[in-house]
mmCIF file of C-alpha atoms in Angstrom:
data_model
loop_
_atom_site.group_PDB
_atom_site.id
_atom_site.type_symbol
_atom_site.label_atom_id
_atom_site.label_comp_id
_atom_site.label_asym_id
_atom_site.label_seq_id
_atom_site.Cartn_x
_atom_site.Cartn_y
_atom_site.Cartn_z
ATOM 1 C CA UNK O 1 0.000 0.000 0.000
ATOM 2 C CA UNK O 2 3.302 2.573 1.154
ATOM 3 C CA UNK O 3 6.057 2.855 -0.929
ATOM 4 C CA UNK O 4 8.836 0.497 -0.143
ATOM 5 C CA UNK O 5 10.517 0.966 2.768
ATOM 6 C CA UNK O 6 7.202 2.244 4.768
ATOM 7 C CA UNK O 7 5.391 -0.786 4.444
ATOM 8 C CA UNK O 8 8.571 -2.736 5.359
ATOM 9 C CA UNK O 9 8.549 -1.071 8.527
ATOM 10 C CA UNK O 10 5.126 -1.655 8.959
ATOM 11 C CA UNK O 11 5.277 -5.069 8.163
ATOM 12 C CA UNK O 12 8.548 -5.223 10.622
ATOM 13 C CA UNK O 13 6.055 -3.820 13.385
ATOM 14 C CA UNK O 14 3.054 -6.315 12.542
ATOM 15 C CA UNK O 15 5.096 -9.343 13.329
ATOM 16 C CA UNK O 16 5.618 -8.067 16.751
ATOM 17 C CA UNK O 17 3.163 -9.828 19.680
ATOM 18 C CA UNK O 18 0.325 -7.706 20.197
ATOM 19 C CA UNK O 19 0.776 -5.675 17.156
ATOM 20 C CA UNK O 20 -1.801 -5.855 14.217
ATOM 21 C CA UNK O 21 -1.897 -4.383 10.986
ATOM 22 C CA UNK O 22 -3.285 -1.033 11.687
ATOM 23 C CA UNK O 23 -1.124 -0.717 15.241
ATOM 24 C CA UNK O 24 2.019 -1.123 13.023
ATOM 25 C CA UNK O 25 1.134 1.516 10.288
ATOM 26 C CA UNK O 26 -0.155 3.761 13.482
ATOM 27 C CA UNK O 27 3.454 3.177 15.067
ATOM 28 C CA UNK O 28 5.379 3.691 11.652
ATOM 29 C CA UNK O 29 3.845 7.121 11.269
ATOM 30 C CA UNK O 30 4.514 8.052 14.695
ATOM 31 C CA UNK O 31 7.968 7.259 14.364
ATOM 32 C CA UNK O 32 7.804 8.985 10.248
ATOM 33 C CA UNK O 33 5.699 12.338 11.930
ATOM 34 C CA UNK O 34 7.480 13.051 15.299
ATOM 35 C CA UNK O 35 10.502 14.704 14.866
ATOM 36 C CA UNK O 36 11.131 14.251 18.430
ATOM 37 C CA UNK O 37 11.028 10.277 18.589
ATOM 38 C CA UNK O 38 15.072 9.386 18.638
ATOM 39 C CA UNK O 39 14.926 6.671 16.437
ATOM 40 C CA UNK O 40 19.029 6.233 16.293
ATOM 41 C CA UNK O 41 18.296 5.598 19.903
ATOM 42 C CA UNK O 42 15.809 2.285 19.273
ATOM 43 C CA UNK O 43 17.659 1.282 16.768
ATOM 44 C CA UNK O 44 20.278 1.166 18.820
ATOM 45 C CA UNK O 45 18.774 -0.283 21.881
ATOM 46 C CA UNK O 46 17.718 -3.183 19.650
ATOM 47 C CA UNK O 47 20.993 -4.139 18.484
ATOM 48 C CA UNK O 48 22.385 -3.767 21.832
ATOM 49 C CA UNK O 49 19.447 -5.910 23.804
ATOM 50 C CA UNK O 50 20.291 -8.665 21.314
ATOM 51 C CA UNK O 51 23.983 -8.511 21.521
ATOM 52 C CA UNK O 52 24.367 -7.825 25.506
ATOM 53 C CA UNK O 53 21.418 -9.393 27.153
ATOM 54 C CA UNK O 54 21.591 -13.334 28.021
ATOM 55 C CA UNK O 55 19.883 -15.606 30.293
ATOM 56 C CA UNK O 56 21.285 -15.697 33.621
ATOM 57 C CA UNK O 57 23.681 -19.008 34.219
ATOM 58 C CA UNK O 58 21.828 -19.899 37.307
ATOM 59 C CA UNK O 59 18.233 -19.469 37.188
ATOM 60 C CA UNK O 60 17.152 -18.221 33.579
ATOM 61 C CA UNK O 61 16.296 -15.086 34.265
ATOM 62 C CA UNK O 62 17.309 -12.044 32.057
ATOM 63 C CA UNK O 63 20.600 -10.494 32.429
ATOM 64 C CA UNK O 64 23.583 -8.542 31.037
ATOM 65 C CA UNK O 65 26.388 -10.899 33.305
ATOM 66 C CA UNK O 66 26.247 -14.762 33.833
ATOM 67 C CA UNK O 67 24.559 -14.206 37.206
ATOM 68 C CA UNK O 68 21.787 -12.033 37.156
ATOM 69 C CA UNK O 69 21.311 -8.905 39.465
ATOM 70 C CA UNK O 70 18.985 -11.519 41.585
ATOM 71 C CA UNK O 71 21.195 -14.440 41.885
ATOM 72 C CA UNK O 72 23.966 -11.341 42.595
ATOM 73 C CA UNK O 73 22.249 -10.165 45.326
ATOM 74 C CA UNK O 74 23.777 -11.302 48.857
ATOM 75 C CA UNK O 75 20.478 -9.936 50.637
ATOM 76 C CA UNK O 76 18.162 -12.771 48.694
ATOM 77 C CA UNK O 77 17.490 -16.093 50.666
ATOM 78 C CA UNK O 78 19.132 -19.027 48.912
ATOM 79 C CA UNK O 79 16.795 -21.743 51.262
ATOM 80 C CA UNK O 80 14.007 -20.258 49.440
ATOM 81 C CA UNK O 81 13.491 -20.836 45.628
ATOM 82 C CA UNK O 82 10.022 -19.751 43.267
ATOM 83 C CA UNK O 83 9.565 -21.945 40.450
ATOM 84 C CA UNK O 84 8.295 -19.880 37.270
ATOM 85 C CA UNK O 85 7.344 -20.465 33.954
ATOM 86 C CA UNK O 86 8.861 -17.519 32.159
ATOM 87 C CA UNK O 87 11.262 -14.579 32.660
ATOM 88 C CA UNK O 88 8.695 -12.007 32.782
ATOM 89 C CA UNK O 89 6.597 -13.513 35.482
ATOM 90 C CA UNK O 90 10.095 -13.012 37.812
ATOM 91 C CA UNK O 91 9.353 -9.079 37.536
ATOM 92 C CA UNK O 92 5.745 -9.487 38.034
ATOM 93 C CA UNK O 93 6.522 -11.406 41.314
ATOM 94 C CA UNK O 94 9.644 -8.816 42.166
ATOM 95 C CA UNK O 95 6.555 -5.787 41.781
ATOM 96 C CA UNK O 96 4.625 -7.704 44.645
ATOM 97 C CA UNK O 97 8.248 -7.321 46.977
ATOM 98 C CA UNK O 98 6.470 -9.997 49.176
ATOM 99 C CA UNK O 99 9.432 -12.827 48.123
ATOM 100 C CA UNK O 100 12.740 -12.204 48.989
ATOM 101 C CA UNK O 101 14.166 -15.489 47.803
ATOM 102 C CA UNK O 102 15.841 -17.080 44.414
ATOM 103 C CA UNK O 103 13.767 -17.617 40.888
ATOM 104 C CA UNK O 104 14.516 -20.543 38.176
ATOM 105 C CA UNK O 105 12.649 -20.139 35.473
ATOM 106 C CA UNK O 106 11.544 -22.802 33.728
ATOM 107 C CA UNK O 107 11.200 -21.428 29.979
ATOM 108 C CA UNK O 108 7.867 -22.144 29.742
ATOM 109 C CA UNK O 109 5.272 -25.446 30.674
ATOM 110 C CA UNK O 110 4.501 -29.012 29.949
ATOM 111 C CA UNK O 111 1.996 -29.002 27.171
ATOM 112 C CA UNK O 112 1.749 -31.994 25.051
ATOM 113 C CA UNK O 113 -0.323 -30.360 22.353
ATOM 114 C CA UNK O 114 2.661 -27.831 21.808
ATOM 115 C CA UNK O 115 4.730 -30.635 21.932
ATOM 116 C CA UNK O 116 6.647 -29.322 25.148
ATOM 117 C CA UNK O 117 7.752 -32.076 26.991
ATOM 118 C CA UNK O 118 9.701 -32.127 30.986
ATOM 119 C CA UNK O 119 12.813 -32.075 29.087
ATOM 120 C CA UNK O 120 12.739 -29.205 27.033
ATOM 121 C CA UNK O 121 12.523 -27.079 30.336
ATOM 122 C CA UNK O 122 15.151 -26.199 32.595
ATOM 123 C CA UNK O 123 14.396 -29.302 34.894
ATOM 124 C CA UNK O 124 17.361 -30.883 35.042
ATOM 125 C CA UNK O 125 19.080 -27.030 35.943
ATOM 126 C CA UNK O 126 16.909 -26.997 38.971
ATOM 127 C CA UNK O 127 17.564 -30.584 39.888
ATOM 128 C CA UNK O 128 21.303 -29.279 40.496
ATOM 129 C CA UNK O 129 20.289 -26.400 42.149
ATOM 130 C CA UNK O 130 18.395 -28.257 44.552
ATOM 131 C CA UNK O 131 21.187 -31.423 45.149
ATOM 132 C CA UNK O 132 23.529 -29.137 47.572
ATOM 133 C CA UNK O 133 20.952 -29.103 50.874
ATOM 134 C CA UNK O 134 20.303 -25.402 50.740
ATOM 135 C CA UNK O 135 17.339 -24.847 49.714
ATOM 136 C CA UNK O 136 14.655 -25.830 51.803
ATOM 137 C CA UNK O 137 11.033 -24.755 50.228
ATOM 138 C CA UNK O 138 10.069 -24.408 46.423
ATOM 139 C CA UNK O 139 7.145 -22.328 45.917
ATOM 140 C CA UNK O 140 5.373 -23.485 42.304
ATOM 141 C CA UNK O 141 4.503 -20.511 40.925
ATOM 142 C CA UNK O 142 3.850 -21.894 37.141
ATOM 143 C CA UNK O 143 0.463 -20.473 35.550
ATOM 144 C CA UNK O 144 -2.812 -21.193 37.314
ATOM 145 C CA UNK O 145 -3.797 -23.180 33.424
ATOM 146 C CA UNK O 146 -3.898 -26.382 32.687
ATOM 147 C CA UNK O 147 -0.427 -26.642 31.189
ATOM 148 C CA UNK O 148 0.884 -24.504 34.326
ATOM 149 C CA UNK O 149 -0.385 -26.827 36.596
ATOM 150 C CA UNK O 150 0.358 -30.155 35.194
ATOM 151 C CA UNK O 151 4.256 -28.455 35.569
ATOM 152 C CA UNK O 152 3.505 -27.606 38.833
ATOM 153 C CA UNK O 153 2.123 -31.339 39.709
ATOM 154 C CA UNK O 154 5.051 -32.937 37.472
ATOM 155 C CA UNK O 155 7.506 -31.211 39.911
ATOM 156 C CA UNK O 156 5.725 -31.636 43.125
ATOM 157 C CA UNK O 157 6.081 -35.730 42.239
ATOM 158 C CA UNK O 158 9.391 -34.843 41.444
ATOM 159 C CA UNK O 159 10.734 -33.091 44.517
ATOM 160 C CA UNK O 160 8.875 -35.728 47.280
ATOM 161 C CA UNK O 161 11.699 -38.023 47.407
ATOM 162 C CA UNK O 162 13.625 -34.801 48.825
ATOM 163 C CA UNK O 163 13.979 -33.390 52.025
ATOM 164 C CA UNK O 164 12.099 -29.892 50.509
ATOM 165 C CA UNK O 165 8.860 -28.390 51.327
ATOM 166 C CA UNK O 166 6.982 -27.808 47.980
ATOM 167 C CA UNK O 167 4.402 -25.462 47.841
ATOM 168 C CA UNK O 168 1.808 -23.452 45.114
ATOM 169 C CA UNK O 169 0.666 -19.768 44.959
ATOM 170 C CA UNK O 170 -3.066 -19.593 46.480
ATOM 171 C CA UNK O 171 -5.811 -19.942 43.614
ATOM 172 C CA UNK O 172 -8.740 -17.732 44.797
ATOM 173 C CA UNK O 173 -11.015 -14.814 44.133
ATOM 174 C CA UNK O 174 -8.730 -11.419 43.044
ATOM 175 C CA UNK O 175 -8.741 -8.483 45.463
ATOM 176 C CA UNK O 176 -10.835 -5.998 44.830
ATOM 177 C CA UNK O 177 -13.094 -8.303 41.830
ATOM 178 C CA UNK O 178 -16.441 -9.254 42.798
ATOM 179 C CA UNK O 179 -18.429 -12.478 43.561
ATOM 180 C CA UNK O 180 -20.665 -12.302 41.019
ATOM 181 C CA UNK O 181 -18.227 -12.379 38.540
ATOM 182 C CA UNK O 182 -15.807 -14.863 39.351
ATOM 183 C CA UNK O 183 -16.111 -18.362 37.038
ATOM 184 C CA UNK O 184 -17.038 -21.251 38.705
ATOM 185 C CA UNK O 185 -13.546 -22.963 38.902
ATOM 186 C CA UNK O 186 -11.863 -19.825 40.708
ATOM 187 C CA UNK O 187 -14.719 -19.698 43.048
ATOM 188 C CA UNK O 188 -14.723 -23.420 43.758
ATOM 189 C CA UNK O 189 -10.892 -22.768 44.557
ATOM 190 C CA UNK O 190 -11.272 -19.941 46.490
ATOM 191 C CA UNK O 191 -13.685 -22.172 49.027
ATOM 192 C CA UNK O 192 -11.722 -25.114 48.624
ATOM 193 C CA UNK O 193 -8.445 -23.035 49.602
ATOM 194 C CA UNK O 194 -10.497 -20.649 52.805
ATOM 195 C CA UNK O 195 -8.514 -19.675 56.098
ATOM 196 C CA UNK O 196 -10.126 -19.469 59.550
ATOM 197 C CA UNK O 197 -9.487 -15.808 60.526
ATOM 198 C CA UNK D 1 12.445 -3.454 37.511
ATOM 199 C CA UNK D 2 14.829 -5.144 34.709
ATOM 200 C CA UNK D 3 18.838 -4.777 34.450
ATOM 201 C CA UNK D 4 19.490 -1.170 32.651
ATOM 202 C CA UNK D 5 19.167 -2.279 29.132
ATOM 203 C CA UNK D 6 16.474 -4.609 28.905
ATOM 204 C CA UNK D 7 14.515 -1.590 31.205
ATOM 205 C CA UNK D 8 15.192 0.733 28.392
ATOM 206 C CA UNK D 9 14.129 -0.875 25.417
ATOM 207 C CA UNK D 10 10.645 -1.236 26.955
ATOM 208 C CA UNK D 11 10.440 2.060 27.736
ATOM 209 C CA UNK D 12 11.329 3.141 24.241
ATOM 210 C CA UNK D 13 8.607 1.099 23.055
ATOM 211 C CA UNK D 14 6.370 2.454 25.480
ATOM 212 C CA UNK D 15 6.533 6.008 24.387
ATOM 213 C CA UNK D 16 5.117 4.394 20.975
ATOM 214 C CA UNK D 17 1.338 4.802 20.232
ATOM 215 C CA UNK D 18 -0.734 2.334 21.614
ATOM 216 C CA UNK D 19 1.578 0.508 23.426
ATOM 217 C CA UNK D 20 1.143 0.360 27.578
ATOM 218 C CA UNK D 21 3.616 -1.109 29.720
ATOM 219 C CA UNK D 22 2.549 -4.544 29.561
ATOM 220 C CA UNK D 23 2.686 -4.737 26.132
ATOM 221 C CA UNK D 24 6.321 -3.450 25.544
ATOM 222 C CA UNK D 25 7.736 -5.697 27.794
ATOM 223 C CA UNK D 26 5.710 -8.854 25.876
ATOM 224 C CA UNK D 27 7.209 -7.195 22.771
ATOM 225 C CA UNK D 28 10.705 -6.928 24.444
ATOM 226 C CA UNK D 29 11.118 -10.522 25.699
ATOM 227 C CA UNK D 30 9.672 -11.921 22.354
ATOM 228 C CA UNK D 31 12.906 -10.094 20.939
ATOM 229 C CA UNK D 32 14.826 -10.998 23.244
ATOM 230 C CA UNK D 33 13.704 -14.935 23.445
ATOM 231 C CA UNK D 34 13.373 -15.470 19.387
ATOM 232 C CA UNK D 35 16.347 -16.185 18.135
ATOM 233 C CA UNK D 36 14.582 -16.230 14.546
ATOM 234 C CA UNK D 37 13.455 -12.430 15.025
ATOM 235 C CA UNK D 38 15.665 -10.244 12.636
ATOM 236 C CA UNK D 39 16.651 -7.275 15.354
ATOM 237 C CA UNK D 40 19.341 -6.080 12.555
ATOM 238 C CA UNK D 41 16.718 -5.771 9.574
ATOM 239 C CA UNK D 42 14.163 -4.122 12.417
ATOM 240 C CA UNK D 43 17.150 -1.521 13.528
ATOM 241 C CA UNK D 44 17.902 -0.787 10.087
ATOM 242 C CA UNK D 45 14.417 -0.105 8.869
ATOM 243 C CA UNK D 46 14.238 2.124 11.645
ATOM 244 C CA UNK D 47 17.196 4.611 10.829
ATOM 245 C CA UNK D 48 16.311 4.311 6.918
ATOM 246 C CA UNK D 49 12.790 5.264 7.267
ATOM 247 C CA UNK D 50 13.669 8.306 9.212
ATOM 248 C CA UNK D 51 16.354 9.195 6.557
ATOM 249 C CA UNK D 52 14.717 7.793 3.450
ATOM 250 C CA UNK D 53 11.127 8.747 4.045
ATOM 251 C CA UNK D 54 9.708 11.921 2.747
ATOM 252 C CA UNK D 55 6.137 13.999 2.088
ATOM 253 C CA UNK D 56 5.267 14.551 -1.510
ATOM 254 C CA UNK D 57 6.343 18.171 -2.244
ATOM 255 C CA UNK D 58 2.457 18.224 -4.435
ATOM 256 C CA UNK D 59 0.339 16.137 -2.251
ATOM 257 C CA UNK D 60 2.159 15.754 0.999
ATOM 258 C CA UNK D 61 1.504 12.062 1.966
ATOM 259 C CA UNK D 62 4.465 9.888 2.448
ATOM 260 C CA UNK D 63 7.226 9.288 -0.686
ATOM 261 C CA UNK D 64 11.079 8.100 -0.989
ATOM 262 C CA UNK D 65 11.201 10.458 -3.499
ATOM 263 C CA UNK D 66 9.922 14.395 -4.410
ATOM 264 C CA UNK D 67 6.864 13.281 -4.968
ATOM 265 C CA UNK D 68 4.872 10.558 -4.404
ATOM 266 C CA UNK D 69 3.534 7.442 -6.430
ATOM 267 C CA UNK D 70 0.315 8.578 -6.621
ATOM 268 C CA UNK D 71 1.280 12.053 -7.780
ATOM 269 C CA UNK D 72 3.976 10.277 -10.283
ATOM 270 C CA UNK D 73 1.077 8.308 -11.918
ATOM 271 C CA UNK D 74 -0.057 9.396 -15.070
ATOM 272 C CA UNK D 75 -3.301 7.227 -15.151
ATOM 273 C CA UNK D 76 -4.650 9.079 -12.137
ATOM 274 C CA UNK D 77 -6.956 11.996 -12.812
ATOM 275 C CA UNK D 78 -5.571 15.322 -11.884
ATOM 276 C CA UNK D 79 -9.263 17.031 -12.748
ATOM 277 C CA UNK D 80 -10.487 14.964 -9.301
ATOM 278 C CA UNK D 81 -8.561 16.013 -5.658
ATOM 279 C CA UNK D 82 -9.678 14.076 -2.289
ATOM 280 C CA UNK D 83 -8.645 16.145 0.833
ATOM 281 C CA UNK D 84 -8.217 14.380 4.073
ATOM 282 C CA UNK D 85 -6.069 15.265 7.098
ATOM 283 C CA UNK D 86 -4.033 12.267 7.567
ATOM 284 C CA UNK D 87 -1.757 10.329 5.400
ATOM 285 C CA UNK D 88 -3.008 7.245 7.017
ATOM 286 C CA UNK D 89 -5.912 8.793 5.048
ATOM 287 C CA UNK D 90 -4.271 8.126 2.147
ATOM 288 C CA UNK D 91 -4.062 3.817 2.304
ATOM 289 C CA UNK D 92 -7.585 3.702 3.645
ATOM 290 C CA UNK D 93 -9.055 5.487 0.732
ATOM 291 C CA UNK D 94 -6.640 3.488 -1.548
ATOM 292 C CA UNK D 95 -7.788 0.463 -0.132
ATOM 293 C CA UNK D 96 -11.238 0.658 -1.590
ATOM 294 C CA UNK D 97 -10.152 1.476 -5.292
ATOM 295 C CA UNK D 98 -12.908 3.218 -5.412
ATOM 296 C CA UNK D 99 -11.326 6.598 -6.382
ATOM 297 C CA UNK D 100 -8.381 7.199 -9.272
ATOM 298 C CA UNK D 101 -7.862 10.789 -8.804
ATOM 299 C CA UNK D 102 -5.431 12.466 -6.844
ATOM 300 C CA UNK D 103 -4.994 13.517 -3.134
ATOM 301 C CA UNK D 104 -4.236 16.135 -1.187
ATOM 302 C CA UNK D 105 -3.466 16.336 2.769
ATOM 303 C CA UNK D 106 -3.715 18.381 5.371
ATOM 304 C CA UNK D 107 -1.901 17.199 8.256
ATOM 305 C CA UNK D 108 -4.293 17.649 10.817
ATOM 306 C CA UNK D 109 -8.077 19.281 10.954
ATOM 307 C CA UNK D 110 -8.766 22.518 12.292
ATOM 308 C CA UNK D 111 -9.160 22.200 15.904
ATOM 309 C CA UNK D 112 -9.322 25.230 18.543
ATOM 310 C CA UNK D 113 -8.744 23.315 21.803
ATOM 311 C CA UNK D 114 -5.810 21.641 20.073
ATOM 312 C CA UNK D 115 -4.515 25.822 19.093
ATOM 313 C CA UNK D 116 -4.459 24.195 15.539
ATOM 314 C CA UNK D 117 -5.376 26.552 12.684
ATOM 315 C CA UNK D 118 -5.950 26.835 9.005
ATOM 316 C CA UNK D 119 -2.530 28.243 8.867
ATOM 317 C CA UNK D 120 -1.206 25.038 10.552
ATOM 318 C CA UNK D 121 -2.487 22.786 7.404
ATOM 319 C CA UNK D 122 -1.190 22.198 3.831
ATOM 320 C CA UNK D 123 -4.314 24.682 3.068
ATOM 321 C CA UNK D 124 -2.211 27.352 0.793
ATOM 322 C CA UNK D 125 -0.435 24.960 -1.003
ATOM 323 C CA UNK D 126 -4.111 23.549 -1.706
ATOM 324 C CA UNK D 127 -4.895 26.646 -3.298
ATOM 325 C CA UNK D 128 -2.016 26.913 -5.123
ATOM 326 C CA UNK D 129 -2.979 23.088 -6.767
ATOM 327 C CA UNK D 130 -6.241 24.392 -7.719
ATOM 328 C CA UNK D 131 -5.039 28.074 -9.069
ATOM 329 C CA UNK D 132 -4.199 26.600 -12.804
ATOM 330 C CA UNK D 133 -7.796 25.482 -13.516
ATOM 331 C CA UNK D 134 -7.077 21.930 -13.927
ATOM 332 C CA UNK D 135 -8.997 20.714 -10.798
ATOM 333 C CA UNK D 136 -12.696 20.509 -10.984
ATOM 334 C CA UNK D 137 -13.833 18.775 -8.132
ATOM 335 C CA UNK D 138 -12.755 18.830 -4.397
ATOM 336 C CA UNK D 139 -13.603 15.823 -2.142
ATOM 337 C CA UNK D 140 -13.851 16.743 0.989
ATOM 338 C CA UNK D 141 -12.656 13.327 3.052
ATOM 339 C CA UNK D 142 -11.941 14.700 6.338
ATOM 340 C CA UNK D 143 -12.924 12.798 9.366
ATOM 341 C CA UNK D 144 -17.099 13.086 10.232
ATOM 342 C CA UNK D 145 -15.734 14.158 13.799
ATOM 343 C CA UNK D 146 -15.863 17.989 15.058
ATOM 344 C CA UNK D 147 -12.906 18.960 14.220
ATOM 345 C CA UNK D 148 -13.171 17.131 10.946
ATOM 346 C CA UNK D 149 -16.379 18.486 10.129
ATOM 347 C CA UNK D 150 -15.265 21.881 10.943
ATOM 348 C CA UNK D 151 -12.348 21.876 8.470
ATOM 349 C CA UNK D 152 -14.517 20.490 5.696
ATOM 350 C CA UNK D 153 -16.712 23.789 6.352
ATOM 351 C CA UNK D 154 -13.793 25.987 6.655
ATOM 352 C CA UNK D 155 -12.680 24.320 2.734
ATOM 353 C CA UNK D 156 -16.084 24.283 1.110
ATOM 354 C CA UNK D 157 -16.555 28.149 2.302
ATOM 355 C CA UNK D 158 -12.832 29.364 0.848
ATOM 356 C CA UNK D 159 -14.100 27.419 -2.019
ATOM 357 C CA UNK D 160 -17.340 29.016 -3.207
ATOM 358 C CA UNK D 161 -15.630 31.358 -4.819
ATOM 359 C CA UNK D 162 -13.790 29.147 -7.625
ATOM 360 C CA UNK D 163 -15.354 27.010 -10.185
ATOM 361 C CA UNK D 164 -15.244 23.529 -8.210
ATOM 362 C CA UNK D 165 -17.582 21.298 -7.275
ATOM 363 C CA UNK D 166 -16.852 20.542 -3.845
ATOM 364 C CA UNK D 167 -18.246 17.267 -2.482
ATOM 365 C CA UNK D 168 -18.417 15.412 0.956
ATOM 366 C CA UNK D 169 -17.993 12.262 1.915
ATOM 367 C CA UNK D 170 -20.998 10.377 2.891
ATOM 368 C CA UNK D 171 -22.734 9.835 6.509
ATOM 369 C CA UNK D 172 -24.741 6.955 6.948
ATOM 370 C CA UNK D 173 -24.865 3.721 8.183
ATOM 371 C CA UNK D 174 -21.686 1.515 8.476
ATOM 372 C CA UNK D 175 -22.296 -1.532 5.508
ATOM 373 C CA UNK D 176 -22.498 -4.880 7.681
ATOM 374 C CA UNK D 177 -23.425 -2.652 10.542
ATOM 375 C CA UNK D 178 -26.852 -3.294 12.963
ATOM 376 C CA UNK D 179 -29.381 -0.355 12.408
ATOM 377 C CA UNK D 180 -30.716 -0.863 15.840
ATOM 378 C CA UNK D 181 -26.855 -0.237 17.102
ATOM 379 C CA UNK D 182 -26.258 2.734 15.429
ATOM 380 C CA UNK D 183 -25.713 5.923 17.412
ATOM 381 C CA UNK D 184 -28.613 8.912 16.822
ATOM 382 C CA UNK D 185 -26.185 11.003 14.908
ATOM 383 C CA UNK D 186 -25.464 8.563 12.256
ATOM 384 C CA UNK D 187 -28.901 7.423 11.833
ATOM 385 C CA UNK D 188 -30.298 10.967 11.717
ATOM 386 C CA UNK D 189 -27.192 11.570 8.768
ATOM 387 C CA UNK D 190 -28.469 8.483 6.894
ATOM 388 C CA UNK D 191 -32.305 9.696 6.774
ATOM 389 C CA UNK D 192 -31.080 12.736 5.499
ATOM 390 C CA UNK D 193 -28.558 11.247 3.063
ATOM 391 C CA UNK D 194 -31.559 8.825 2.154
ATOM 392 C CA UNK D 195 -30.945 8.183 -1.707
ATOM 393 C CA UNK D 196 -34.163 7.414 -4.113
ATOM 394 C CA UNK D 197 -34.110 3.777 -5.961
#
């Protein structure tokens, strides 16, 4: 539809997550219109991301050393590990500052219809982790979905033989939703999983 | 909440349109985790665009060179000129096929909240288009918003004076659309535009 280049660009955009046809030729003539957006800058940030940023040695997680800043950290609890799927659900845990421990992330779930089986995930990693004695509780925080928690019961079979206290995040209602709304299955969990106050 | 450079590169893409925080980080990791994802051709698009990328010097939408394809074509009609505020404008009119004459944008619509004015849009160099006589009809494709509707005004006004037949786009009913879901405006605009069979 553009001339060259401008429709490469868009395309470019489109194959982003998230980002459909008309949310690619919206970005492209942001970038094309606003004298102000640094492009050099993205451009370079995207060269450097690719070039600098690995997966941390230990646990997974993103980093620009072997160790990342977490597995750095002296302050962190090494008897304390949280088991997650992916890289980004380490910052949305890190947000809640409620877990002070270590991460491993997995790099993504069991799912046999996506042909993911317990070895393509960074299993065996943990394993080691876990040999040494340290660590005394791993907290399954895979996805509450079906492929997230036939991980989280693959592991928990797993890690019995060990002296380690596994554990799952609470499935329940979400703060500040309402009753009415909640499906049946995270209302059924939410009485199944109720504290005496 | 990431290490520095990671961090950065979702903020970049979070100053782009449409994109929150949640989806610049998806867009992020999916660079960073896809090994298959060009980041080179993406960087480079990026800096050519911004160096390549012109407006037509005629018609002012988007063009690698002086001016644009449209403008270069010879099979368009030059007697016909659609005005619409966007270059975006442009594709989506393109799209239908439904016009072959030339265009002719603004870059914006008069808007007083906004402090734009008719002195902030391509309006002069309309005039000077239609001062040779060649044009003889303007289409008036702004958006059928306020601000749209009041540069269309503003046009058809400075117009009256020349021998043009200046036209509007039509308001109506959306084809595929649900009568019962459109909005009073809309519906009152297709009574009115009501056309005899």
């Amino acid at each position: 539809m553009y001339d060259g280049i401008v429709q490469d660009l868009i395309d470019e955009f489109g194959r982003l997550p998230g980002i459909g046809p008309k949310s690619a030729q919206r970005i492209t003539f942001h970038i094309l219109q606003t004298p102000s957006f640094d492009v050099a800058r993205l451009a370079e940030l995207l060269t450097d991301v690719r070039a600098r940023v690995r997966f941390c040695d230990v646990c997974g997680n993103v980093s620009e050393q072997d160790r990342c800043s977490i597995c750095r950290d002296p302050r962190r609890n090494p008897a304390l590990i949280c088991v997650v799927e992916d890289a980004k659900d380490v910052s949305a845990i890190e947000r809640t500052r409620e877990f002070r421990g270590l991460y491993h992330v997995l790099g993504g779930a069991i799912s046999p219809i996506a042909g993911v089986g317990p070895d393509d995930l960074r299993i065996a990693q943990l394993m080691t982790r876990l040999a040494d004695g340290t660590v005394q509780e791993v907290i399954l925080a895979t996805n509450p979905n079906l492929e997230g928690e036939a991980t989280a019961s693959y592991l928990s079979r797993l890690l019995t033989t060990m002296q380690i206290t596994v554990s799952r995040l609470a499935s329940g209602l979400p703060v500040g939703g309402d009753l009415e709304y909640a499906d049946d299955v995270t209302l059924g969990r939410a009485f199944e999983g109720r504290r005496t106050l």
